[in-house]
PDB file of C-alpha atoms in Angstrom:
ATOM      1  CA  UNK N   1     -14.946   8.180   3.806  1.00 73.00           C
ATOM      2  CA  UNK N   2     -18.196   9.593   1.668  1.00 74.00           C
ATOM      3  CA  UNK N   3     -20.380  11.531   4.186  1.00 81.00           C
ATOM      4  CA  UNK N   4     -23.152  10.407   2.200  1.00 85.00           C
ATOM      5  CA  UNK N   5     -24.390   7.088   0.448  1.00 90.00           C
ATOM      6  CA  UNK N   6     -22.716   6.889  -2.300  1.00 87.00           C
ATOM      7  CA  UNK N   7     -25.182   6.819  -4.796  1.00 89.00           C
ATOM      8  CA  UNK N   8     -26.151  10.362  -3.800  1.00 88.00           C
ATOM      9  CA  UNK N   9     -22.558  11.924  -3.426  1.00 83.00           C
ATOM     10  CA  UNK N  10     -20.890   9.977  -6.812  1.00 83.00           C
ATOM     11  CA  UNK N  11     -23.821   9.978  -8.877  1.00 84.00           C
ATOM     12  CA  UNK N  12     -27.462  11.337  -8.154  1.00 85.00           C
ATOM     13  CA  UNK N  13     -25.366  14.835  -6.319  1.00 84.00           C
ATOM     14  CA  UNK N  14     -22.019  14.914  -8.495  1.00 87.00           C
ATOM     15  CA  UNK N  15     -21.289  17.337 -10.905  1.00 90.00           C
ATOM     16  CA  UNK N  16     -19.903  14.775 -13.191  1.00 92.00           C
ATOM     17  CA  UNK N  17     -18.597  16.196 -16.663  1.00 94.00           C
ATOM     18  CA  UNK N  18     -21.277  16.117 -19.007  1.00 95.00           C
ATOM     19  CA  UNK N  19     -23.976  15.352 -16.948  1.00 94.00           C
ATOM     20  CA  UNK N  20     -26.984  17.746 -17.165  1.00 95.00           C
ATOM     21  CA  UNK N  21     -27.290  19.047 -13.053  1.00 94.00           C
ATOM     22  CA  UNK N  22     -30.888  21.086 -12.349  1.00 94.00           C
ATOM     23  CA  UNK N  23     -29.389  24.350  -9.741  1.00 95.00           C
ATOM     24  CA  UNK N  24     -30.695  27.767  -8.283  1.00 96.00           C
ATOM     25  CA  UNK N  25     -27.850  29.446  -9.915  1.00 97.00           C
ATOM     26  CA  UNK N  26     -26.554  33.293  -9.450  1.00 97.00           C
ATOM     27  CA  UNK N  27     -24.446  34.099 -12.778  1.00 96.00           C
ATOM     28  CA  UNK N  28     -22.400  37.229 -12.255  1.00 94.00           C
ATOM     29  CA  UNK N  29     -20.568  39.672 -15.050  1.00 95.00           C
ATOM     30  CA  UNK N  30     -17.411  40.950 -13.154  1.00 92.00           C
ATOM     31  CA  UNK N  31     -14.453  43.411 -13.653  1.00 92.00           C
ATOM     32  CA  UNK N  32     -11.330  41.346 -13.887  1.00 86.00           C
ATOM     33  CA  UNK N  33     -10.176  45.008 -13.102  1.00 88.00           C
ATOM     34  CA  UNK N  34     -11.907  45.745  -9.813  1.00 89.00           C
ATOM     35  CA  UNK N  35     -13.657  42.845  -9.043  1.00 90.00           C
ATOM     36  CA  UNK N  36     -16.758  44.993  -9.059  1.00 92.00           C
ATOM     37  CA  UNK N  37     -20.063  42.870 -10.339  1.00 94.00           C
ATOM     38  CA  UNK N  38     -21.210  44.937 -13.835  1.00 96.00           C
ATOM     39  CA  UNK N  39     -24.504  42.583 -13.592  1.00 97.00           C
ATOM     40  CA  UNK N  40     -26.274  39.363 -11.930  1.00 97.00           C
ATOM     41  CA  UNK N  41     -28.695  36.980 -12.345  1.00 98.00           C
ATOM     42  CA  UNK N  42     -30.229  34.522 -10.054  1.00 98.00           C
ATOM     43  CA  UNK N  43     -32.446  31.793 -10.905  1.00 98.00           C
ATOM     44  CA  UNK N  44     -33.504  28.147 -11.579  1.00 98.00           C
ATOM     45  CA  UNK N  45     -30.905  26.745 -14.184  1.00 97.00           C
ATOM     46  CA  UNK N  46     -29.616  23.506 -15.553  1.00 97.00           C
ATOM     47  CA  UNK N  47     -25.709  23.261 -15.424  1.00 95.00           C
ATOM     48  CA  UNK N  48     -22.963  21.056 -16.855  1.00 96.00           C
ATOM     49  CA  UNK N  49     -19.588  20.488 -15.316  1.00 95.00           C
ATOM     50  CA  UNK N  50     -16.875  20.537 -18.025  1.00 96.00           C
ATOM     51  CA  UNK N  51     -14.404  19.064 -15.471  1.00 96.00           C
ATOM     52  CA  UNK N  52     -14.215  16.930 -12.214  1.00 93.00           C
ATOM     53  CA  UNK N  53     -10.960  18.112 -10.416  1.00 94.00           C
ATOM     54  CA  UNK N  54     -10.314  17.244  -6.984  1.00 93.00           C
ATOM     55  CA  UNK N  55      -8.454  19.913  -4.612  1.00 94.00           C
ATOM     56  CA  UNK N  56      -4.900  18.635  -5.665  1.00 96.00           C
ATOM     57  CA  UNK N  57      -4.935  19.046  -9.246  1.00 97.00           C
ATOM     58  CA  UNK N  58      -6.637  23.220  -8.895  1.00 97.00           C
ATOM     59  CA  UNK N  59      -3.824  23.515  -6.524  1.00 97.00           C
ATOM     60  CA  UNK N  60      -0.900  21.566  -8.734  1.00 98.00           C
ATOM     61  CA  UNK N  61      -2.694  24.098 -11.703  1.00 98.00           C
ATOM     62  CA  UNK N  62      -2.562  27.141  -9.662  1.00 98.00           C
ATOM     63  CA  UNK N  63       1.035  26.547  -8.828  1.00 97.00           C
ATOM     64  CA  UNK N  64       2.137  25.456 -12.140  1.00 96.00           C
ATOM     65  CA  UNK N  65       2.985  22.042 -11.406  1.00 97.00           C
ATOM     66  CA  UNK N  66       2.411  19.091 -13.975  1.00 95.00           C
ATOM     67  CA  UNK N  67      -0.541  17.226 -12.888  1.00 95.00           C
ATOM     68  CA  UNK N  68      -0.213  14.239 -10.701  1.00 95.00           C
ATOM     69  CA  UNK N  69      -3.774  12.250 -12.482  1.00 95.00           C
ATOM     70  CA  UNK N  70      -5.885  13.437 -15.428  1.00 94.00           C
ATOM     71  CA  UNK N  71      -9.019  15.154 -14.086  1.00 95.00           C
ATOM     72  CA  UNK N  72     -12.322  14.028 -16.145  1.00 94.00           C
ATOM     73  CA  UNK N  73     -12.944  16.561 -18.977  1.00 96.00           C
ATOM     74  CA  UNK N  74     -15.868  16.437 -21.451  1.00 95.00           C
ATOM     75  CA  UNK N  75     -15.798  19.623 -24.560  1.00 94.00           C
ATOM     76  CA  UNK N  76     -12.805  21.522 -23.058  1.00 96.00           C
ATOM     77  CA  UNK N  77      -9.764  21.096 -23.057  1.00 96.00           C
ATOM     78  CA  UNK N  78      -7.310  20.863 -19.762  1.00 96.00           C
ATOM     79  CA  UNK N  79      -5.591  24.015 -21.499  1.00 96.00           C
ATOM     80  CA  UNK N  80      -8.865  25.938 -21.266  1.00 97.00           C
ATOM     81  CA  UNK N  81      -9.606  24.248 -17.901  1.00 97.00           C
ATOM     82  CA  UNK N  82      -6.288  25.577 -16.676  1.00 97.00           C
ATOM     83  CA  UNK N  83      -7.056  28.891 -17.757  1.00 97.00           C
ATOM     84  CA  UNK N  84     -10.363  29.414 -15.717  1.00 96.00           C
ATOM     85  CA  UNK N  85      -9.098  27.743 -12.596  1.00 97.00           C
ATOM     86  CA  UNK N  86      -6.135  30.497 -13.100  1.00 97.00           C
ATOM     87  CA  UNK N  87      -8.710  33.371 -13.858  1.00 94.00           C
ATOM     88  CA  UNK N  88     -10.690  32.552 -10.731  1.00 94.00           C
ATOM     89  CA  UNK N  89      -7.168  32.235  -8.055  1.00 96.00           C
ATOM     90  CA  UNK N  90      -5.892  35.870  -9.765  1.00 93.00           C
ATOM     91  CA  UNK N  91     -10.035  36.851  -8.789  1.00 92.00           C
ATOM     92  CA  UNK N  92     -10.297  35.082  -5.252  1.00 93.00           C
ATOM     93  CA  UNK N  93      -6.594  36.641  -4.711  1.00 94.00           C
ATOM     94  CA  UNK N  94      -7.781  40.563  -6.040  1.00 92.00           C
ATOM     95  CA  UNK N  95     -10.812  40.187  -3.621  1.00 91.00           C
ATOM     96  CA  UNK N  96      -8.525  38.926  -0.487  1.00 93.00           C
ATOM     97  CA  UNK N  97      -7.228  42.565  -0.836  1.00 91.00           C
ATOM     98  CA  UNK N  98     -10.345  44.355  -0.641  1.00 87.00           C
TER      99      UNK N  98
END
């Protein structure tokens, strides 16, 4: 059940692929190493989504599974999509340790 109308959460809201999204954004340079942030920047920022995956397919990704449905993908690749989500479980995993 959408908490919201769903004009707001599947379209006006939604970071659909390809869809230009205004955002206060902080953008971060960090260590794969240590996890430590080299730089930052926070401001006003227009962002677009490369990928619409829904909690089951990051998880069937981060666990090496085939995928049970295609996310939605616009100018990437589910190979490079793959990649990130792994990038950012090794990250969220390093920083659990700290």
């Amino acid at each position: 059940l959408p908490m919201l109308p769903r004009l707001l959460c599947e379209e006006l809201c939604s970071l659909n692929p390809g869809t230009d999204r205004l955002a206060f954004s902080i953008v971060w340079d960090i260590s794969v190493a240590s996890c430590e942030i080299q730089s930052q920047w926070i401001g006003k920022s227009v962002i677009r989504s490369c990928a619409k995956l829904h909690y089951g397919q990051a998880q069937e990704i981060i666990e090496g599974k085939p995928l049970s449905s295609s996310p939605a993908l616009h100018a990437f690749t589910l190979a490079q999509v793959a990649k990130d989500v792994e990038l950012l479980d090794g990250l969220a995993k390093q920083l659990r340790t700290l």
